[in-house]
Amino acid sequence: MESRTLRSHRVVGAIADDAPTCVSFYDLGGVGFVCARVAGDAFQVLKLDSLAVQLTSPRLGRPIACLASLGEWTYCGVGDELWCFERAAFRGVAGAGAGAVRRLDVAGPLVVAAADAGETTELSCWARPAGATRSALPVDAARFELGAGFEMSAACHPPTYVNKIVVGSGAGALELWNLR
């Protein structure tokens, strides 16, 4: 019988569940990584070329709704809060939204969260302050209310647009927001 540790590949689906946006891909120093939610209330960081586990977070005791990764930081939407981890060490809660965070994205240097706010969706943006210490938590950079019925499916920072993000919906609509 073949040992599972000697197999040339692993199936990430065996550790990730069916929750939306529970996986985040990123590049750090030319090496690809994937961050995946495990058991609903923890996450693992795996190296993409081998799917070897690099880091495992502690169990949070509350379900992670969504994940985003930026550099050595992993951000988790837990209820209406943004929980921040440097590598796998919990650093604190950056803030709370108007409702349950249902999607996280990285747009340039920002972490963008979409939260239900009654009939509309609130978009919250956090950024780590320039010149901050390595373990400094991100601060609230901007908050917007998206149009009625607009459900964010993606966010990005166009490199030629200063202080702007583009938010897309599943229905195909786009909104351009100025952060200042």
Coordinates of N, CA, C and O in Angstrom, one line a residue:
M1 N 0.8 -1.2 0.0 CA 0.0 0.0 0.0 C 0.9 1.3 0.0 O 1.8 1.4 0.8
E2 N 0.6 2.2 -0.9 CA 1.4 3.4 -1.0 C 1.1 4.4 0.1 O -0.1 4.6 0.5
S3 N 2.1 5.0 0.7 CA 2.0 6.0 1.7 C 1.4 7.3 1.2 O 1.9 7.7 0.1
R4 N 0.5 7.9 1.9 CA -0.1 9.2 1.4 C 1.0 10.3 1.4 O 0.9 11.2 0.6
T5 N 2.0 10.2 2.2 CA 3.0 11.2 2.3 C 3.9 11.2 1.1 O 4.6 12.1 0.8
L6 N 4.0 10.0 0.4 CA 4.9 9.9 -0.8 C 4.2 10.2 -2.1 O 4.8 10.2 -3.1
R7 N 2.9 10.5 -2.1 CA 2.2 10.9 -3.3 C 2.8 12.2 -3.9 O 3.2 13.1 -3.1
S8 N 2.7 12.3 -5.2 CA 3.3 13.4 -5.9 C 2.3 14.6 -5.9 O 2.7 15.7 -6.3
H9 N 1.1 14.5 -5.4 CA 0.1 15.6 -5.4 C -0.9 15.4 -4.3 O -1.0 14.3 -3.7
R10 N -1.5 16.5 -3.9 CA -2.6 16.4 -2.9 C -3.8 17.1 -3.5 O -3.7 17.9 -4.4
V11 N -4.9 16.8 -2.9 CA -6.2 17.5 -3.4 C -6.6 18.5 -2.4 O -6.8 18.2 -1.2
V12 N -6.5 19.8 -2.8 CA -6.9 20.9 -1.9 C -8.3 20.8 -1.4 O -8.7 21.1 -0.3
G13 N -9.2 20.3 -2.3 CA -10.6 20.1 -1.9 C -10.8 19.2 -0.7 O -11.9 19.3 -0.1
A14 N -9.9 18.4 -0.4 CA -10.0 17.6 0.8 C -9.9 18.4 2.1 O -10.4 17.9 3.1
I15 N -9.3 19.6 2.0 CA -9.2 20.4 3.2 C -10.1 21.6 3.2 O -10.4 22.2 4.2
A16 N -10.6 22.0 2.0 CA -11.5 23.1 1.9 C -12.9 22.7 1.8 O -13.2 21.6 1.2
D17 N -13.8 23.4 2.3 CA -15.2 23.0 2.2 C -15.9 23.8 1.1 O -15.3 24.5 0.3
D18 N -17.3 23.8 1.1 CA -18.0 24.4 0.0 C -18.4 25.9 0.2 O -19.2 26.4 -0.6
A19 N -17.9 26.5 1.2 CA -18.2 27.9 1.4 C -17.6 28.8 0.4 O -16.5 28.5 -0.1
P20 N -18.3 29.8 -0.1 CA -17.7 30.7 -1.1 C -16.6 31.5 -0.6 O -16.5 31.8 0.6
T21 N -15.7 31.8 -1.5 CA -14.5 32.7 -1.2 C -13.7 32.2 0.1 O -13.3 33.0 0.9
C22 N -13.6 30.9 0.2 CA -12.8 30.4 1.3 C -11.4 30.0 0.9 O -10.6 29.4 1.7
V23 N -11.0 30.4 -0.3 CA -9.6 30.2 -0.8 C -9.0 31.5 -1.3 O -9.7 32.2 -2.0
S24 N -7.8 31.8 -1.0 CA -7.1 33.0 -1.5 C -5.8 32.6 -2.1 O -5.0 31.9 -1.4
F25 N -5.5 33.0 -3.3 CA -4.2 32.7 -4.0 C -3.4 34.0 -3.9 O -3.9 35.1 -4.1
Y26 N -2.1 33.9 -3.7 CA -1.2 35.0 -3.7 C 0.2 34.6 -4.0 O 0.6 33.5 -3.9
D27 N 1.1 35.6 -4.3 CA 2.5 35.5 -4.6 C 3.3 36.2 -3.6 O 3.0 37.4 -3.3
L28 N 4.3 35.6 -3.1 CA 5.2 36.3 -2.1 C 6.6 35.9 -2.4 O 7.0 34.8 -2.3
G29 N 7.4 36.9 -2.9 CA 8.8 36.7 -3.3 C 8.9 35.7 -4.4 O 9.9 35.0 -4.5
G30 N 8.0 35.7 -5.4 CA 8.1 34.8 -6.5 C 7.6 33.4 -6.3 O 7.7 32.6 -7.2
V31 N 7.1 33.1 -5.1 CA 6.6 31.8 -4.7 C 5.1 31.9 -4.6 O 4.6 32.8 -3.9
G32 N 4.4 31.0 -5.2 CA 2.9 31.0 -5.1 C 2.4 30.3 -3.9 O 2.9 29.2 -3.5
F33 N 1.4 30.8 -3.3 CA 0.7 30.2 -2.1 C -0.8 30.2 -2.2 O -1.3 31.0 -3.0
V34 N -1.4 29.3 -1.5 CA -2.9 29.3 -1.4 C -3.2 29.2 0.0 O -2.6 28.5 0.8
C35 N -4.2 30.0 0.4 CA -4.7 30.0 1.8 C -6.1 29.5 1.7 O -7.0 30.0 1.0
A36 N -6.4 28.4 2.5 CA -7.7 27.7 2.4 C -8.3 27.6 3.8 O -7.5 27.3 4.7
R37 N -9.6 27.8 3.9 CA -10.3 27.6 5.2 C -10.3 26.1 5.5 O -10.6 25.2 4.5
V38 N -10.1 25.7 6.7 CA -10.1 24.3 7.1 C -11.1 24.2 8.3 O -11.0 25.0 9.2
A39 N -12.0 23.2 8.2 CA -12.9 22.9 9.3 C -13.8 24.1 9.7 O -14.3 24.1 10.8
G40 N -13.9 25.0 8.8 CA -14.8 26.1 9.1 C -14.3 27.3 10.0 O -14.7 28.4 9.8
D41 N -13.4 27.0 10.9 CA -12.9 28.0 11.8 C -11.4 28.1 11.9 O -10.9 28.6 12.9
A42 N -10.7 27.7 10.9 CA -9.2 27.8 10.8 C -8.8 27.9 9.4 O -9.6 27.7 8.5
F43 N -7.5 28.2 9.1 CA -7.1 28.2 7.8 C -5.6 27.6 7.7 O -4.9 27.6 8.7
Q44 N -5.3 27.2 6.5 CA -3.9 26.7 6.3 C -3.4 27.4 5.1 O -4.1 27.8 4.1
V45 N -2.1 27.7 5.1 CA -1.4 28.2 3.9 C -0.5 27.1 3.3 O 0.3 26.5 4.0
L46 N -0.7 26.9 2.0 CA 0.0 25.8 1.3 C 0.8 26.4 0.2 O 0.4 27.4 -0.4
K47 N 2.0 25.9 0.0 CA 2.9 26.2 -1.1 C 2.3 25.6 -2.4 O 2.0 24.4 -2.4
L48 N 2.1 26.4 -3.4 CA 1.4 26.0 -4.6 C 2.2 24.9 -5.4 O 1.6 24.0 -5.9
D49 N 3.5 25.0 -5.5 CA 4.2 24.0 -6.3 C 4.2 22.6 -5.7 O 4.3 21.6 -6.4
S50 N 4.0 22.5 -4.4 CA 4.0 21.1 -3.8 C 2.8 20.8 -2.9 O 2.6 19.7 -2.5
L51 N 2.0 21.9 -2.7 CA 0.8 21.8 -1.8 C 1.2 21.3 -0.4 O 0.5 20.7 0.3
A52 N 2.4 21.7 0.0 CA 2.9 21.4 1.3 C 2.4 22.5 2.3 O 2.4 23.6 2.0
V53 N 1.9 22.0 3.4 CA 1.4 23.0 4.4 C 2.5 23.8 5.0 O 3.5 23.2 5.5
Q54 N 2.4 25.1 4.9 CA 3.4 26.0 5.4 C 3.0 26.6 6.8 O 3.9 26.7 7.7
L55 N 1.8 26.9 7.0 CA 1.3 27.5 8.2 C -0.1 27.0 8.5 O -0.9 26.8 7.5
T56 N -0.5 26.9 9.7 CA -1.8 26.6 10.1 C -2.2 27.5 11.3 O -1.5 27.7 12.2
S57 N -3.4 28.1 11.1 CA -3.9 29.0 12.2 C -4.5 28.2 13.3 O -4.8 27.1 13.2
P58 N -4.6 28.9 14.5 CA -5.3 28.3 15.6 C -6.8 28.2 15.2 O -7.3 29.0 14.4
R59 N -7.6 27.4 15.9 CA -9.0 27.3 15.7 C -9.6 28.6 16.3 O -9.2 29.0 17.4
L60 N -10.5 29.3 15.6 CA -11.0 30.6 16.0 C -12.2 30.5 16.9 O -12.5 31.4 17.6
G61 N -12.9 29.4 16.9 CA -14.1 29.2 17.7 C -15.3 29.9 17.1 O -16.4 29.8 17.6
R62 N -15.2 30.6 16.0 CA -16.2 31.2 15.2 C -16.0 30.9 13.7 O -14.8 30.9 13.3
P63 N -17.0 30.7 12.9 CA -16.8 30.4 11.5 C -16.2 31.5 10.7 O -16.6 32.7 10.9
I64 N -15.3 31.1 9.8 CA -14.7 32.1 8.8 C -15.6 32.1 7.6 O -15.9 31.1 7.0
A65 N -16.2 33.3 7.3 CA -17.0 33.4 6.1 C -16.3 33.5 4.8 O -16.7 33.1 3.8
C66 N -15.1 34.2 4.9 CA -14.3 34.5 3.7 C -12.9 34.8 4.1 O -12.6 35.2 5.2
L67 N -12.0 34.7 3.1 CA -10.5 34.9 3.3 C -10.0 35.9 2.2 O -10.4 35.9 1.1
A68 N -8.9 36.6 2.6 CA -8.1 37.3 1.6 C -6.7 37.3 2.2 O -6.5 37.4 3.4
S69 N -5.7 37.3 1.3 CA -4.3 37.3 1.7 C -3.6 38.5 1.0 O -3.8 38.7 -0.2
L70 N -2.7 39.1 1.7 CA -1.9 40.2 1.1 C -0.5 40.2 1.8 O -0.4 40.5 3.0
G71 N 0.5 39.8 1.1 CA 1.8 39.6 1.6 C 1.8 38.5 2.7 O 1.2 37.4 2.5
E72 N 2.3 38.8 3.8 CA 2.4 37.8 4.9 C 1.1 37.9 5.8 O 1.0 37.2 6.8
W73 N 0.2 38.7 5.4 CA -1.1 38.9 6.2 C -2.2 38.1 5.6 O -2.4 38.0 4.4
T74 N -3.0 37.5 6.5 CA -4.3 36.8 6.1 C -5.4 37.5 6.8 O -5.3 37.7 8.0
Y75 N -6.4 37.8 6.1 CA -7.6 38.5 6.7 C -8.8 37.6 6.6 O -9.0 37.0 5.6
C76 N -9.6 37.5 7.7 CA -10.7 36.6 7.7 C -12.0 37.4 8.1 O -12.0 38.2 9.0
G77 N -13.0 37.2 7.3 CA -14.3 37.8 7.6 C -15.0 36.9 8.6 O -15.4 35.7 8.3
V78 N -15.1 37.3 9.9 CA -15.7 36.5 11.0 C -16.9 37.3 11.5 O -16.7 38.3 12.2
G79 N -18.1 36.9 11.2 CA -19.3 37.7 11.6 C -19.2 39.0 10.9 O -19.1 39.1 9.7
D80 N -19.3 40.1 11.6 CA -19.2 41.5 11.1 C -17.8 42.1 11.3 O -17.6 43.3 11.1
E81 N -16.8 41.3 11.6 CA -15.5 41.8 11.9 C -14.4 41.3 10.9 O -14.6 40.3 10.2
L82 N -13.3 42.0 10.8 CA -12.2 41.7 10.0 C -11.1 41.2 11.0 O -10.5 42.1 11.6
W83 N -10.8 39.9 11.0 CA -9.7 39.4 11.9 C -8.4 39.4 11.1 O -8.4 38.9 9.9
C84 N -7.3 39.8 11.7 CA -6.1 39.9 11.0 C -5.0 39.0 11.6 O -4.8 38.9 12.8
F85 N -4.3 38.3 10.7 CA -3.3 37.4 11.1 C -2.0 37.7 10.3 O -2.0 37.9 9.1
E86 N -0.9 37.8 11.0 CA 0.4 37.9 10.4 C 1.0 36.5 10.4 O 1.3 36.0 11.5
R87 N 1.2 36.0 9.2 CA 1.5 34.6 9.1 C 0.4 33.8 9.7 O -0.7 34.0 9.2
A88 N 0.5 33.1 10.7 CA -0.7 32.4 11.3 C -1.0 32.9 12.7 O -1.8 32.4 13.4
A89 N -0.3 34.0 13.1 CA -0.4 34.5 14.5 C -1.5 35.6 14.5 O -1.4 36.6 13.7
F90 N -2.5 35.5 15.3 CA -3.6 36.5 15.4 C -3.0 37.8 15.9 O -2.4 37.8 17.0
R91 N -3.3 38.9 15.2 CA -2.8 40.2 15.6 C -3.9 41.1 16.1 O -3.6 42.1 16.8
G92 N -5.1 40.8 15.8 CA -6.2 41.6 16.3 C -7.4 41.8 15.3 O -7.3 41.2 14.2
V93 N -8.4 42.5 15.7 CA -9.5 42.8 14.9 C -9.4 44.2 14.3 O -9.3 45.2 15.1
A94 N -9.4 44.4 13.0 CA -9.2 45.7 12.4 C -10.5 46.5 12.5 O -10.4 47.8 12.6
G95 N -11.6 46.0 12.5 CA -12.8 46.8 12.6 C -14.1 45.9 12.3 O -14.0 44.7 12.0
A96 N -15.2 46.6 12.3 CA -16.5 45.9 12.1 C -17.2 46.6 11.0 O -17.1 47.8 10.8
G97 N -18.0 45.9 10.2 CA -18.8 46.5 9.2 C -20.3 46.7 9.7 O -20.6 46.5 10.8
A98 N -21.1 47.0 8.7 CA -22.5 47.3 9.1 C -23.3 46.0 9.3 O -24.3 46.0 9.9
G99 N -22.8 44.9 8.8 CA -23.4 43.6 8.9 C -22.4 42.5 8.7 O -21.2 42.7 8.7
A100 N -22.9 41.3 8.4 CA -22.0 40.1 8.3 C -21.1 40.3 7.0 O -21.6 40.6 5.9
V101 N -19.8 40.2 7.1 CA -18.9 40.2 6.0 C -19.1 39.0 5.2 O -19.0 37.9 5.7
R102 N -19.4 39.2 3.9 CA -19.7 38.0 3.0 C -18.7 37.9 1.9 O -18.7 36.8 1.2
R103 N -17.8 38.8 1.7 CA -16.8 38.7 0.7 C -15.6 39.6 1.0 O -15.8 40.7 1.5
L104 N -14.4 39.1 0.8 CA -13.2 39.9 1.0 C -12.4 39.8 -0.3 O -12.3 38.7 -0.9
D105 N -11.8 40.9 -0.7 CA -10.9 40.9 -1.9 C -9.7 41.8 -1.6 O -9.8 42.6 -0.7
V106 N -8.7 41.6 -2.3 CA -7.5 42.5 -2.2 C -7.5 43.4 -3.5 O -7.6 42.8 -4.6
A107 N -7.4 44.7 -3.3 CA -7.3 45.6 -4.4 C -6.1 46.5 -4.2 O -6.2 47.4 -3.5
G108 N -5.0 46.1 -4.9 CA -3.7 46.8 -4.6 C -3.3 46.7 -3.2 O -3.3 45.5 -2.7
P109 N -3.1 47.8 -2.5 CA -2.7 47.7 -1.0 C -3.9 47.6 -0.1 O -3.7 47.6 1.1
L110 N -5.1 47.5 -0.6 CA -6.3 47.5 0.2 C -6.9 46.2 0.4 O -6.8 45.3 -0.5
V111 N -7.5 46.0 1.5 CA -8.4 44.8 1.8 C -9.8 45.4 1.7 O -10.2 46.3 2.4
V112 N -10.6 44.8 0.8 CA -12.0 45.3 0.5 C -13.0 44.3 1.0 O -12.9 43.1 0.6
A113 N -13.9 44.7 1.8 CA -14.9 43.8 2.4 C -16.3 44.3 2.0 O -16.6 45.5 2.0
A114 N -17.2 43.3 1.6 CA -18.6 43.6 1.3 C -19.4 43.0 2.4 O -19.2 41.8 2.8
A115 N -20.3 43.8 3.0 CA -21.1 43.4 4.1 C -22.6 43.8 3.8 O -22.8 44.8 3.2
D116 N -23.5 42.9 4.2 CA -24.9 43.2 4.1 C -25.3 44.3 5.0 O -24.9 44.3 6.2
A117 N -25.9 45.4 4.5 CA -26.4 46.5 5.3 C -27.9 46.7 5.0 O -28.2 47.7 4.3
G118 N -28.7 45.8 5.3 CA -30.1 45.9 5.0 C -30.4 45.7 3.5 O -30.0 44.6 3.0
E119 N -31.0 46.7 2.9 CA -31.3 46.6 1.4 C -30.1 46.8 0.5 O -30.1 46.4 -0.6
T120 N -29.0 47.3 1.1 CA -27.8 47.6 0.3 C -26.6 46.8 0.8 O -26.7 46.1 1.8
T121 N -25.5 47.0 0.1 CA -24.2 46.4 0.5 C -23.3 47.5 0.9 O -23.1 48.5 0.1
E122 N -22.6 47.4 2.0 CA -21.6 48.3 2.4 C -20.3 47.8 2.0 O -20.0 46.6 2.3
L123 N -19.5 48.7 1.4 CA -18.1 48.3 1.0 C -17.2 49.0 2.0 O -17.2 50.3 2.2
S124 N -16.3 48.3 2.7 CA -15.3 48.8 3.6 C -13.9 48.5 3.1 O -13.7 47.4 2.6
C125 N -13.1 49.5 3.2 CA -11.7 49.3 2.7 C -10.7 49.6 3.9 O -10.9 50.5 4.6
W126 N -9.7 48.7 4.0 CA -8.7 48.8 5.1 C -7.4 48.8 4.4 O -7.1 48.2 3.4
A127 N -6.4 49.6 5.0 CA -5.1 49.7 4.5 C -4.1 49.8 5.7 O -4.4 50.4 6.7
R128 N -2.9 49.1 5.5 CA -1.9 49.3 6.5 C -1.3 50.7 6.3 O -0.9 51.0 5.2
P129 N -1.1 51.4 7.4 CA -0.5 52.8 7.3 C 0.9 52.7 6.7 O 1.7 51.8 7.0
A130 N 1.2 53.7 5.9 CA 2.6 53.8 5.3 C 3.6 54.1 6.5 O 3.3 54.9 7.4
G131 N 4.7 53.4 6.5 CA 5.7 53.5 7.5 C 5.3 52.9 8.9 O 6.0 53.1 9.9
A132 N 4.2 52.1 8.9 CA 3.8 51.5 10.1 C 4.8 50.3 10.5 O 5.5 49.8 9.6
T133 N 4.8 49.9 11.7 CA 5.6 48.8 12.2 C 5.1 47.5 11.5 O 3.9 47.5 11.0
R134 N 5.9 46.5 11.4 CA 5.6 45.3 10.7 C 4.3 44.7 11.2 O 3.5 44.1 10.4
S135 N 4.0 44.7 12.5 CA 2.8 44.1 13.0 C 1.6 45.0 13.2 O 0.7 44.7 13.9
A136 N 1.6 46.2 12.6 CA 0.5 47.2 12.8 C -0.7 46.7 12.0 O -0.6 46.2 10.9
L137 N -1.8 46.8 12.6 CA -3.1 46.5 12.0 C -3.5 47.5 10.9 O -3.2 48.6 11.0
P138 N -4.2 47.0 9.9 CA -4.7 48.0 8.9 C -5.8 48.9 9.6 O -6.4 48.5 10.5
V139 N -5.9 50.1 9.0 CA -6.8 51.1 9.5 C -7.9 51.3 8.4 O -7.7 51.0 7.3
D140 N -9.1 51.8 8.9 CA -10.2 52.0 8.0 C -9.8 53.1 7.0 O -9.5 54.2 7.4
A141 N -9.8 52.8 5.7 CA -9.5 53.8 4.7 C -10.7 54.4 4.1 O -10.6 55.6 3.8
A142 N -11.8 53.7 3.9 CA -13.0 54.3 3.3 C -14.1 53.3 3.5 O -14.0 52.1 3.7
R143 N -15.3 53.9 3.4 CA -16.6 53.2 3.5 C -17.5 53.7 2.4 O -17.7 55.0 2.3
F144 N -18.2 52.8 1.7 CA -19.1 53.3 0.7 C -20.4 52.4 0.8 O -20.3 51.3 1.2
E145 N -21.5 52.9 0.2 CA -22.7 52.1 0.1 C -22.9 51.9 -1.3 O -23.1 52.8 -2.1
L146 N -22.9 50.6 -1.7 CA -23.2 50.3 -3.1 C -24.7 50.4 -3.5 O -25.5 50.4 -2.6
G147 N -25.0 50.5 -4.7 CA -26.4 50.7 -5.2 C -27.2 49.5 -4.7 O -26.8 48.4 -4.5
A148 N -28.6 49.8 -4.6 CA -29.5 48.7 -4.2 C -29.4 47.6 -5.3 O -29.4 47.8 -6.5
G149 N -29.4 46.4 -4.8 CA -29.3 45.2 -5.6 C -28.0 44.9 -6.2 O -27.8 43.9 -6.9
F150 N -27.0 45.7 -5.9 CA -25.6 45.5 -6.4 C -24.9 44.6 -5.5 O -24.6 44.9 -4.3
E151 N -24.5 43.4 -5.9 CA -23.8 42.4 -5.1 C -22.4 42.3 -5.6 O -22.2 41.8 -6.7
M152 N -21.4 42.7 -4.8 CA -20.0 42.6 -5.2 C -19.6 41.2 -5.5 O -19.8 40.3 -4.7
S153 N -19.0 41.0 -6.6 CA -18.4 39.7 -6.9 C -16.9 39.8 -7.0 O -16.2 38.8 -6.9
A154 N -16.3 41.0 -7.3 CA -14.9 41.2 -7.4 C -14.6 42.6 -7.2 O -15.4 43.5 -7.4
A155 N -13.3 42.9 -6.8 CA -12.8 44.3 -6.6 C -11.4 44.3 -7.1 O -10.6 43.3 -6.9
C156 N -10.9 45.4 -7.7 CA -9.5 45.5 -8.1 C -9.1 46.9 -8.1 O -9.9 47.8 -8.1
H157 N -7.8 47.1 -8.1 CA -7.2 48.5 -8.1 C -6.5 48.6 -9.5 O -5.4 48.0 -9.7
P158 N -7.1 49.4 -10.4 CA -6.4 49.6 -11.7 C -5.1 50.3 -11.4 O -5.1 51.4 -10.8
P159 N -3.9 49.8 -11.9 CA -2.7 50.4 -11.5 C -2.5 51.9 -12.1 O -1.7 52.6 -11.5
T160 N -3.2 52.2 -13.1 CA -3.1 53.6 -13.7 C -4.1 54.6 -13.0 O -4.0 55.8 -13.4
Y161 N -4.9 54.1 -12.1 CA -5.8 55.0 -11.5 C -5.4 55.2 -10.0 O -5.3 54.3 -9.3
V162 N -5.1 56.4 -9.6 CA -4.7 56.7 -8.3 C -5.9 56.8 -7.4 O -6.9 57.5 -7.7
N163 N -5.8 56.1 -6.2 CA -6.8 56.2 -5.2 C -8.2 55.7 -5.7 O -9.2 56.2 -5.2
K164 N -8.3 54.8 -6.6 CA -9.5 54.3 -7.1 C -9.6 52.8 -7.1 O -8.6 52.1 -7.2
I165 N -10.8 52.2 -6.9 CA -11.0 50.8 -7.0 C -12.2 50.6 -7.9 O -13.1 51.4 -8.0
V166 N -12.2 49.5 -8.6 CA -13.3 49.1 -9.5 C -14.0 47.9 -8.8 O -13.3 46.9 -8.4
V167 N -15.3 48.0 -8.7 CA -16.1 46.9 -8.0 C -17.0 46.3 -9.1 O -17.7 47.1 -9.8
G168 N -17.0 45.0 -9.2 CA -17.9 44.3 -10.2 C -18.9 43.5 -9.5 O -18.8 43.0 -8.4
S169 N -20.1 43.4 -10.2 CA -21.2 42.6 -9.6 C -21.4 41.3 -10.5 O -20.9 41.3 -11.7
G170 N -22.0 40.4 -10.0 CA -22.3 39.1 -10.7 C -23.2 39.4 -11.9 O -23.2 38.6 -12.9
A171 N -24.0 40.5 -11.9 CA -24.9 40.8 -13.0 C -24.1 41.5 -14.2 O -24.7 41.8 -15.2
G172 N -22.9 41.8 -14.0 CA -22.1 42.4 -15.0 C -21.8 43.9 -14.9 O -21.1 44.5 -15.6
A173 N -22.5 44.6 -13.9 CA -22.3 46.0 -13.7 C -21.0 46.3 -13.0 O -20.5 45.4 -12.2
L174 N -20.4 47.4 -13.3 CA -19.2 47.9 -12.6 C -19.4 49.2 -12.0 O -20.1 50.1 -12.5
E175 N -18.7 49.5 -10.9 CA -18.7 50.8 -10.2 C -17.3 51.2 -10.0 O -16.5 50.4 -9.5
L176 N -17.0 52.4 -10.3 CA -15.6 53.0 -10.0 C -15.8 53.9 -8.8 O -16.6 54.9 -8.8
W177 N -15.0 53.7 -7.8 CA -15.0 54.4 -6.6 C -13.7 55.1 -6.3 O -12.6 54.5 -6.4
N178 N -13.8 56.4 -5.9 CA -12.6 57.2 -5.5 C -12.5 57.1 -4.0 O -13.4 57.4 -3.3
L179 N -11.3 56.7 -3.5 CA -11.1 56.5 -2.1 C -10.9 57.8 -1.3 O -10.9 57.8 -0.1
R180 N -10.6 58.9 -2.0 CA -10.4 60.2 -1.3 C -11.4 61.2 -1.6 O -12.1 61.3 -2.5

